[in-house]
Short mmCIF file of C-alpha atoms in Angstrom, two decimals:
data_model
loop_
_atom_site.label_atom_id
_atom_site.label_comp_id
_atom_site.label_asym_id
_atom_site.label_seq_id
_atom_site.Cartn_x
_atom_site.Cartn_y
_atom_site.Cartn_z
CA UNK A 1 -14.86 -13.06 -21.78
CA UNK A 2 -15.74 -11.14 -18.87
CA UNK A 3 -15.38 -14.83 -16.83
CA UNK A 4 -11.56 -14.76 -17.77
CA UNK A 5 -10.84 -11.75 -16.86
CA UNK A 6 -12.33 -12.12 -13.29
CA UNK A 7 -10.11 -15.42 -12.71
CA UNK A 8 -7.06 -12.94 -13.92
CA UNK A 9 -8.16 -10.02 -11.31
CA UNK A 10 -8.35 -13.08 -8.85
CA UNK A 11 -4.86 -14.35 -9.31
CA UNK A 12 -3.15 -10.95 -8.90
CA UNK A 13 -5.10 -10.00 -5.92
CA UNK A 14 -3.49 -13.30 -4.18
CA UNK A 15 0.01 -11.79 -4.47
CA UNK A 16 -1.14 -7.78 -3.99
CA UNK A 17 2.08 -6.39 -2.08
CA UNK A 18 4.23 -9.11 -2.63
CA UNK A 19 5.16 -8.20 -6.02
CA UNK A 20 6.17 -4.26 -5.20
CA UNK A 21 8.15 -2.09 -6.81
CA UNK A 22 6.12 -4.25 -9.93
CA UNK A 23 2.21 -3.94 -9.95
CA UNK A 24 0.04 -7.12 -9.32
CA UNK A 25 -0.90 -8.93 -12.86
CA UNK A 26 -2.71 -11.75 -13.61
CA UNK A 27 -3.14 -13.47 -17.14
CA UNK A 28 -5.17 -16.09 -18.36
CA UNK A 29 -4.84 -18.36 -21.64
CA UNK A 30 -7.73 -19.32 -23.47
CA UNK A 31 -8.29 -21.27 -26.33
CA UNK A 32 -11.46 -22.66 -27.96
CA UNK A 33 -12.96 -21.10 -24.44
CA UNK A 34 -11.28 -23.34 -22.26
CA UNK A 35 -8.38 -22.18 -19.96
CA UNK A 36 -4.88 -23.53 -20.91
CA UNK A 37 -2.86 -21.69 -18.15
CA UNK A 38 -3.24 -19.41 -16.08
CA UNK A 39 -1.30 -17.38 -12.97
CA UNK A 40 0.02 -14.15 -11.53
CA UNK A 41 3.50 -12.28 -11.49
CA UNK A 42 4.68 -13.51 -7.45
CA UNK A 43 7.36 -11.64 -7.39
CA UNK A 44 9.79 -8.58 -8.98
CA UNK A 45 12.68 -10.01 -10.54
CA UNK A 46 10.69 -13.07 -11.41
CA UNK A 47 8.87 -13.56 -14.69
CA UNK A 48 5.79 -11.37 -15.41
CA UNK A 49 2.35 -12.85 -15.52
CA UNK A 50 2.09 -12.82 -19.30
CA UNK A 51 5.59 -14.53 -20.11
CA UNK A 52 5.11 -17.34 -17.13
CA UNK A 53 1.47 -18.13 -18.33
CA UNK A 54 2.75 -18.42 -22.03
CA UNK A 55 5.50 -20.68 -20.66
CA UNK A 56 2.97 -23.02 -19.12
CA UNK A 57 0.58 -22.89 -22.61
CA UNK A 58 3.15 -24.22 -24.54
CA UNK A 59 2.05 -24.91 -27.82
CA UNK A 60 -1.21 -24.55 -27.24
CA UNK A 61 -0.80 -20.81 -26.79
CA UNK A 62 -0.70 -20.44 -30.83
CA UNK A 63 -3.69 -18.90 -32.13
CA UNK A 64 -5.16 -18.59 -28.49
CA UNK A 65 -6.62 -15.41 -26.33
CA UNK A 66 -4.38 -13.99 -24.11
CA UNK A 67 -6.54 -12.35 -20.53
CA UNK A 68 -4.16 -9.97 -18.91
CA UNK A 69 -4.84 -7.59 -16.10
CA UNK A 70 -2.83 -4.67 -16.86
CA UNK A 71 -1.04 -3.79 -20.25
CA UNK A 72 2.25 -5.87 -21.32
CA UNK A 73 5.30 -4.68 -20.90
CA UNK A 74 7.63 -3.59 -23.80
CA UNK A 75 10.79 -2.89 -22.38
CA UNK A 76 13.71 -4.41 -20.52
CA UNK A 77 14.07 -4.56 -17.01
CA UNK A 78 14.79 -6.92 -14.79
CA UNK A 79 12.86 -9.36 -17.57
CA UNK A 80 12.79 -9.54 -21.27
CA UNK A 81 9.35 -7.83 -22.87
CA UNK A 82 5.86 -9.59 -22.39
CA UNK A 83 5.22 -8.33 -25.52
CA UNK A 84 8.15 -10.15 -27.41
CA UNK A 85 6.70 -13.41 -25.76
CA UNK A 86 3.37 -12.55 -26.82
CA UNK A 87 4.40 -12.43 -30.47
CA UNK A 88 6.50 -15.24 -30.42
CA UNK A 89 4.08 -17.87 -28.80
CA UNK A 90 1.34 -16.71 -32.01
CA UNK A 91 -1.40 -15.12 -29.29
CA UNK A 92 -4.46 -14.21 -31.65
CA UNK A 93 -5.85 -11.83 -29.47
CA UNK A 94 -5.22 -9.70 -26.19
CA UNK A 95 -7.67 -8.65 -23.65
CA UNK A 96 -6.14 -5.59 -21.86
CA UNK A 97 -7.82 -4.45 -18.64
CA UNK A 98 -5.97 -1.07 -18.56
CA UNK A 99 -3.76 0.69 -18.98
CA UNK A 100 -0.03 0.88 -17.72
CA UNK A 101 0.56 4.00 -16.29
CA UNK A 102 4.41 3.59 -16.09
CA UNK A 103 5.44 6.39 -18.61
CA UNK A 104 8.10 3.07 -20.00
CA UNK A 105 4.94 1.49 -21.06
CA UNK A 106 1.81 3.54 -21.51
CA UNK A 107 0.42 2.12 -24.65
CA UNK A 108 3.33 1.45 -26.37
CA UNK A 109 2.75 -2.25 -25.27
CA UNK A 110 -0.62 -2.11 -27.15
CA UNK A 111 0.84 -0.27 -30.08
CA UNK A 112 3.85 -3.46 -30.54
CA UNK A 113 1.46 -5.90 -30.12
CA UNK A 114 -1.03 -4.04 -32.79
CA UNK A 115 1.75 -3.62 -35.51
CA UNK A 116 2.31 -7.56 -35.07
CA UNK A 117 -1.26 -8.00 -36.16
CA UNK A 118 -2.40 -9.39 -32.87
CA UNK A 119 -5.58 -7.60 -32.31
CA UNK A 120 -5.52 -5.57 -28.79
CA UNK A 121 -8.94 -5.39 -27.01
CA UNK A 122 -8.98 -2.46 -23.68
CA UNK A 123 -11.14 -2.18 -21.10
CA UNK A 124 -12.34 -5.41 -20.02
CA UNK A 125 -12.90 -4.84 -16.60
CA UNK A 126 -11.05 -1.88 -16.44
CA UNK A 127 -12.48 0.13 -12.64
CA UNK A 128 -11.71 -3.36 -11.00
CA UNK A 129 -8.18 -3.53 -12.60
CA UNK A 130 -7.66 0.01 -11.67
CA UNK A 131 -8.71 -0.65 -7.57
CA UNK A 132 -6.23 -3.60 -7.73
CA UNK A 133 -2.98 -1.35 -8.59
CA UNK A 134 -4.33 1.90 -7.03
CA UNK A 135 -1.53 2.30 -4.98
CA UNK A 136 0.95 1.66 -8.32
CA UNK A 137 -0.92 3.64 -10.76
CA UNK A 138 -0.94 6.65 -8.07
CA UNK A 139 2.79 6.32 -7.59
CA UNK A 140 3.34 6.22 -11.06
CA UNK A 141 1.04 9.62 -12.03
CA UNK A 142 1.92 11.29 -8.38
CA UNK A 143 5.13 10.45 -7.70
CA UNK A 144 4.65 10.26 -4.36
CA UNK A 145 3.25 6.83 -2.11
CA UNK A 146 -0.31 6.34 -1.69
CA UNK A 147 -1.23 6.67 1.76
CA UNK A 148 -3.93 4.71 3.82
CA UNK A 149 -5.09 5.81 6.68
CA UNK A 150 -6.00 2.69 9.19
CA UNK A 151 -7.67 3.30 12.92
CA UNK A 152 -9.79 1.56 15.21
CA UNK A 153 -11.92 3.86 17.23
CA UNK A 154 -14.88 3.66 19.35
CA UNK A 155 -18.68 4.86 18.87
CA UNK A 156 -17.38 8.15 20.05
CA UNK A 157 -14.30 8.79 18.02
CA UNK A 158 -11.60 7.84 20.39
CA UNK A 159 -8.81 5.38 19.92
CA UNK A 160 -7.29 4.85 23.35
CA UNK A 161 -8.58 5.74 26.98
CA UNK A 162 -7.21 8.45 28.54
CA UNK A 163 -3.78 6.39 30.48
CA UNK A 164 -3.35 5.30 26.42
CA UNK A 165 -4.82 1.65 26.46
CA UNK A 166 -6.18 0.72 23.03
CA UNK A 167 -5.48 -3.39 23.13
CA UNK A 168 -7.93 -4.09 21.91
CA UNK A 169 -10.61 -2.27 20.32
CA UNK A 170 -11.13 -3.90 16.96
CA UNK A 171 -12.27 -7.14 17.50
CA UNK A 172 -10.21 -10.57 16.17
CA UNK A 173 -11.53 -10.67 13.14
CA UNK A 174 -10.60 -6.77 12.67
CA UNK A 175 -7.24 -7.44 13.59
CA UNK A 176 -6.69 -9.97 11.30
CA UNK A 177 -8.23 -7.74 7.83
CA UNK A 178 -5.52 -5.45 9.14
CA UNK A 179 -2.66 -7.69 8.98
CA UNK A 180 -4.16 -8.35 5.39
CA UNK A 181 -3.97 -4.36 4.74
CA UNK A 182 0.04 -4.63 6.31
CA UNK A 183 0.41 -7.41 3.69
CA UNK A 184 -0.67 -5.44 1.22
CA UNK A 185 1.12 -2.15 1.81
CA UNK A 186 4.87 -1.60 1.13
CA UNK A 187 5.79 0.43 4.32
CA UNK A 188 3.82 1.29 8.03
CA UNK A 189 4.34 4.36 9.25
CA UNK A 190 3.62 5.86 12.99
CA UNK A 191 4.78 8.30 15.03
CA UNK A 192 7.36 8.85 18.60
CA UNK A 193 4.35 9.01 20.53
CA UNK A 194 2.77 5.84 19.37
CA UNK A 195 6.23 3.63 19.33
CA UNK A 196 6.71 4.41 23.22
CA UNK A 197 3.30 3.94 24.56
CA UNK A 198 2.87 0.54 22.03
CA UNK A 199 6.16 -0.62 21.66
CA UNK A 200 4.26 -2.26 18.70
CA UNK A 201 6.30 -4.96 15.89
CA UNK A 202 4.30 -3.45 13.11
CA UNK A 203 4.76 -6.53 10.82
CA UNK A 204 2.77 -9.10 9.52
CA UNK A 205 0.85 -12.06 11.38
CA UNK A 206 -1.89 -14.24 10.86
CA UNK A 207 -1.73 -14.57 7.28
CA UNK A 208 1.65 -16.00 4.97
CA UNK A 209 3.61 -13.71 3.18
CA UNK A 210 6.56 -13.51 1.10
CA UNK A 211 7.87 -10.75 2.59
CA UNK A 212 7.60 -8.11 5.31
CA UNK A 213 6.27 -4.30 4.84
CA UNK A 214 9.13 -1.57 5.86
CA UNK A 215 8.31 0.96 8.31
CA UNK A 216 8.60 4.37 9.05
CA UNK A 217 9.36 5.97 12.20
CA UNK A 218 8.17 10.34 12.61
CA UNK A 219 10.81 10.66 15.78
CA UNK A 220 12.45 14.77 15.22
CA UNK A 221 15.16 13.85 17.64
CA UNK A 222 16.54 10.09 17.19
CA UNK A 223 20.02 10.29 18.72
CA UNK A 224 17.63 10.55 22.30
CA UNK A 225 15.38 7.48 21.31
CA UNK A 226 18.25 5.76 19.33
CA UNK A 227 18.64 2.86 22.87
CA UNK A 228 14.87 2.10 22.93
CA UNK A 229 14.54 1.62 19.26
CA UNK A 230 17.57 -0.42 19.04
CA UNK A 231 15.69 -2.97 22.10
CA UNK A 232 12.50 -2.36 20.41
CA UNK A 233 9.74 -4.94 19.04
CA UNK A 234 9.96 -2.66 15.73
CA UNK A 235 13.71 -3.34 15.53
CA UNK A 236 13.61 -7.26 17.05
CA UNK A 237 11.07 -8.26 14.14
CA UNK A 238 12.97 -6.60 11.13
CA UNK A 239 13.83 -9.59 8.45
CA UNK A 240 14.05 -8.81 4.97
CA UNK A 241 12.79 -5.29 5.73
CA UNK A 242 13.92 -1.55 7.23
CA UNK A 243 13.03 1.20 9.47
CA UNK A 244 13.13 4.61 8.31
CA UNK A 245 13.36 7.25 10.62
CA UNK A 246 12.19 10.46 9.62
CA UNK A 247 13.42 13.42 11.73
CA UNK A 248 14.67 17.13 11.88
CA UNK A 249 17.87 17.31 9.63
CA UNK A 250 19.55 19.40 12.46
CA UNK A 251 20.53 16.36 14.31
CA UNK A 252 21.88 14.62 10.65
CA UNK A 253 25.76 15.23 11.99
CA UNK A 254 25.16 13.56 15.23
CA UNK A 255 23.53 10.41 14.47
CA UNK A 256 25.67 6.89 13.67
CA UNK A 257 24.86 4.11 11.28
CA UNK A 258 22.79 1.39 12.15
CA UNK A 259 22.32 -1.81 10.37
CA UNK A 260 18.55 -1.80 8.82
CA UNK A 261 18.12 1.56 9.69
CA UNK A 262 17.80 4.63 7.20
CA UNK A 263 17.71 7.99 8.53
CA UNK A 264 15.67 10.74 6.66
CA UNK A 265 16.30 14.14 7.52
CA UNK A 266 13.88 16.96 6.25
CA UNK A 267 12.90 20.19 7.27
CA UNK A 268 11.39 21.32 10.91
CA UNK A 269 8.35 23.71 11.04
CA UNK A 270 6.22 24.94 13.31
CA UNK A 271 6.17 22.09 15.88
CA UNK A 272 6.53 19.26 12.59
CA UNK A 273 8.56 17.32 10.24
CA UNK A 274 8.07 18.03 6.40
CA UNK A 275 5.71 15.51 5.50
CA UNK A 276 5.61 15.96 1.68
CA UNK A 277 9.57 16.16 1.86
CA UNK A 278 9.49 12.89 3.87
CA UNK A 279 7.16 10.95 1.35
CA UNK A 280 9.32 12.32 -1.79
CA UNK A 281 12.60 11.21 0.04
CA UNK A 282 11.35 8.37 0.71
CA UNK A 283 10.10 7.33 -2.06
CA UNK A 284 13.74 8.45 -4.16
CA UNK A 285 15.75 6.40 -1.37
CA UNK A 286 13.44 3.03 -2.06
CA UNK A 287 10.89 1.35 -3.75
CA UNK A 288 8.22 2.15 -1.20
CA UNK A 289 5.46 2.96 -3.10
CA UNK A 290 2.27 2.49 -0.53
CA UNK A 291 1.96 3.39 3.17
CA UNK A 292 -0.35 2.57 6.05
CA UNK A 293 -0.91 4.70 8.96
CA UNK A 294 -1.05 3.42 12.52
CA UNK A 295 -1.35 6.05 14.29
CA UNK A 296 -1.54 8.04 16.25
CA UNK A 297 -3.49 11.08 16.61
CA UNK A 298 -0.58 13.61 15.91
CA UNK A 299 0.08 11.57 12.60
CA UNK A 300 -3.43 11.65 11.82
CA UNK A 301 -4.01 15.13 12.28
CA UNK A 302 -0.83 16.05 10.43
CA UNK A 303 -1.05 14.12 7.06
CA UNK A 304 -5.18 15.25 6.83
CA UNK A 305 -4.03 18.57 7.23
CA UNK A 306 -1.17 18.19 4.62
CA UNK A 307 -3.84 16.69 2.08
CA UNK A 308 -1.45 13.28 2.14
CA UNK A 309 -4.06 10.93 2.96
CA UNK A 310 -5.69 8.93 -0.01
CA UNK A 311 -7.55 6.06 1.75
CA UNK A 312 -9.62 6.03 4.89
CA UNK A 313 -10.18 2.24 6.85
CA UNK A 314 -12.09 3.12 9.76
CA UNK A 315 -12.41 -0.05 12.38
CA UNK A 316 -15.70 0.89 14.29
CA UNK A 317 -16.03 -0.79 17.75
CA UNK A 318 -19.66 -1.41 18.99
CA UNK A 319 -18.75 0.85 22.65
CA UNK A 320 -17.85 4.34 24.12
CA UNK A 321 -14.56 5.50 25.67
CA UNK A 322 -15.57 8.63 27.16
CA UNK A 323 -14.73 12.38 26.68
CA UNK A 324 -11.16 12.05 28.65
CA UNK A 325 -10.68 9.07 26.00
CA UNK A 326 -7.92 9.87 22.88
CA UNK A 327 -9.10 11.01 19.95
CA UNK A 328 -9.33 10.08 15.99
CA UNK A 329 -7.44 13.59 15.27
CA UNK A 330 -6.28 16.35 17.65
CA UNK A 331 -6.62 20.04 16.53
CA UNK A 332 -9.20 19.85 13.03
CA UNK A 333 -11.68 22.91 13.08
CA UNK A 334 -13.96 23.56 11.14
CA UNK A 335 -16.43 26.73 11.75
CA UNK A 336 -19.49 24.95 9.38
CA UNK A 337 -20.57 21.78 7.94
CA UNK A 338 -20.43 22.49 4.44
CA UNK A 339 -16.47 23.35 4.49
CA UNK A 340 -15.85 19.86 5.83
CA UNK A 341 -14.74 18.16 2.77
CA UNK A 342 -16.11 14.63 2.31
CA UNK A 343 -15.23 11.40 1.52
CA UNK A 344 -16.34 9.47 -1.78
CA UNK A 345 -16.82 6.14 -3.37
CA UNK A 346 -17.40 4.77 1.03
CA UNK A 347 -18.12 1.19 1.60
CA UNK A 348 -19.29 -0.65 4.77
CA UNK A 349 -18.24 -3.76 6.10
CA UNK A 350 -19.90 -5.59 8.68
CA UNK A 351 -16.58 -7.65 10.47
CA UNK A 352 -18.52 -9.60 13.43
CA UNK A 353 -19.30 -7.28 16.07
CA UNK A 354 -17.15 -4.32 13.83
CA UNK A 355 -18.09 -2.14 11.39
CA UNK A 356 -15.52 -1.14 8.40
CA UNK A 357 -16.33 2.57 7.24
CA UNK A 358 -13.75 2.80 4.35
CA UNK A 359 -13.79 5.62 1.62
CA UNK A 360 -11.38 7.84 -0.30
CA UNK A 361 -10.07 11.91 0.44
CA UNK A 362 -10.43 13.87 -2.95
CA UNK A 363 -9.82 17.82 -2.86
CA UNK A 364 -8.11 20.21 -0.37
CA UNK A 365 -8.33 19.50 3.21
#
C-alpha cells in the first residue's frame, strides 16, 4: 500500500507550482495490486488527479483502490467533484493521505465518499503529503503566503563584497536547485536596493515549466524608479506573469497604469512598508499563495523581524568575503544566546562544493 502511495507523492511533486491556486495531487489506481492508471493534476482549470486517473482506468476502475495524495474534492469549481467520479466509476476503497485543509472540503470529501459505502482509509503517508502542499495548507489555515527565505552567503555570513558583487557565490549546481525553488514558488519577491545593483530577471531557467512565478517589487517611491523598471530585465522577461510593486500609499494618486504591473499601496512606518499589509493585499488581489525571497539584506532583516518568514534555504559557499563584505541581515541584536530563537526540523545538503542548511522559523522573532 505504502508503494502506491509513494508513486502518487511522486507524480504531484513533478508538477509542484505549476498547478497553483490548486494544491499538487497525485492518484494512483490499483486493482488486484497492479497499477491501472496513474497521474497528477498539471494544471488549475484542468481535471483533478482523481477524475483524470479514473478517466484513464476505464472499466477497470470498478471494484478497484483508489491512492490519492490529498482528500477529494466535493464541490464545484472550476471542475465537477472528484468525489462524484469516485462513486460513479464503483472505487472499492480510498487511500487518503490527508487531509484538505480548504474549509470547501475538509472532510466532507471523506464523509460523501463514506455514506456511498466506499470505505475511506487516512493517513497513508500523511507528514510526506503534508511537506508537498506546505505552502497550500499554510495559505489555507493562515491566510496569508508562505514565505521562503533563499540566500547564498559565504563561510562568514556575507552575501556580496563590499562594491555589491555576489555573481556568483553558489556554485552551478546551487543555481540550478534554485531555479527549481522559483519553479516551485508562486511569486519572488526583492527589494529597490537589490533590483538596481542586480538588475536581475527573477524567472525561471534551466529547468521546463509551464509557467512563470510573479514577482514582487518593495520600491516606497515608484513614480522615481517607474523608467528603469519599465527597461528592466524584471519587466523584459514578464510572459504569462506580473510585477507587483509594493510601496508607500502616499504616492497612489501620482502613479499611471502599466500593462503587467500592479501597484500595492500600504502603510509607511518608521523607515518601512507594511509587510503583513503587503502579504494580505496581495494575497486578496491574486492567487499568490507562496513567496521566495531574494534578497537583499534590508528584506531579510525586515520580514525576520516581522515573524513572516516560514522557510530558511541557506546556499553555503566553501570561502570568506571579509568584514567590509554585505551581510545575511543588517540590524538583528540579540543581548544572549538563549533569546535567539531557533530553527527546527534543519536538513543538510551537500550540492558539490555547497552546502544547503535548510530549516523552518516557529515562534516570535
Amino acid at each position: 500500500m505504502e508503494k502506491f502511495m509513494q508513486i502518487a507523492l511522486q507524480l504531484a511533486a513533478k508538477y509542484k507550482g505549476q498547478t497553483s491556486p490548486n494544491p499538487a495531487v497525485g492518484a494512483v489506481v490499483v486493482k488486484n495490486n497492479q497499477i491501472v492508471a496513474q497521474t497528477a493534476h498539471q494544471k488549475a482549470g484542468e481535471m483533478h488527479a482523481e477524475a483524470l486517473a479514473l478517466q484513464k482506468a476505464g472499466e477497470k476502475a470498478a471494484g478497484a483502490d483508489l491512492y490519492v495524495t490529498l482528500e477529494p474534492c466535493c464541490h464545484y469549481g472550476k471542475t465537477p467533484p472528484c468525489t462524484k467520479a469516485i462513486i460513479a466509476a464503483g472505487i472499492k476503497r480510498v487511500f487518503v493521505a490527508m487531509p484538505d485543509p480548504n474549509p470547501l472540503v475538509n472532510g466532507k470529501g471523506i464523509a460523501e465518499l463514506r455514506q456511498h459505502n466506499i470505505e475511506v482509509k487516512v493517513g497513508l503517508a500523511k507528514a510526506a503529503a503534508e511537506k508537498l502542499n506546505e505552502d497550500f495548507c499554510f495559505f489555507q489555515i493562515q491566510k496569508r503566503p508562505f514565505v521562503t527565505m533563499k540566500a547564498a552567503i559565504s563561510l562568514d555570513g556575507k552575501i556580496a563584497t563590499f562594491t555589491h558583487d555576489s555573481k556568483w557565490i553558489s556554485n552551478q549546481q546551487s543555481r540550478e536547485y534554485v531555479h527549481q525553488l522559483r519553479k516551485q514558488n508562486d511569486a519572488i519577491l526583492l527589494g529597490k536596493n537589490t533590483f538596481l545593483q542586480d538588475n536581475p530577471r527573477l524567472n525561471v531557467r534551466y529547468v521546463p515549466t509551464r509557467k512563470q512565478p510573479h514577482k514582487i517589487l518593495l520600491c516606497p517611491n515608484p513614480q522615481k524608479y517607474i523608467p528603469k523598471i519599465l527597461v528592466s530585465n524584471l519587466y523584459s522577461t514578464l510572459q504569462n506573469n506580473k510585477i507587483f510593486i509594493v510601496h508607500d500609499k502616499k504616492h497612489s494618486s501620482k502613479l499611471s497604469k502599466y500593462d503587467k504591473i500592479e501597484f500595492v499601496p500600504v502603510s509607511y512606518q518608521n523607515g518601512r512598508l507594511n509587510l503583513p499589509e503587503a502579504l494580505q493585499k496581495i494575497s486578496h488581489i491574486s492567487s499568490i499563495q507562496s513567496i521566495l525571497l531574494e534578497g537583499g539584506s534590508q528584506v531579510y532583516t525586515s520580514f525576520y523581524q516581522a515573524g513572516l518568514i516560514e522557510k530558511l534555504q541557506l546556499f553555503i559557499a566553501p570561502f570568506f568575503i571579509g568584514n567590509r563584505g554585505v551581510p545575511l541581515f543588517t540590524d538583528l541584536t540579540y543581548p544572549s544566546i538563549s533569546q535567539i530563537p531557533k530553527l527546527i526540523d534543519t536538513q543538510i545538503t551537500k550540492i558539490d562544493s555547497d552546502v544547503l542548511f535548510s530549516g523552518y522559523f516557529k515562534g516570535g522573532r
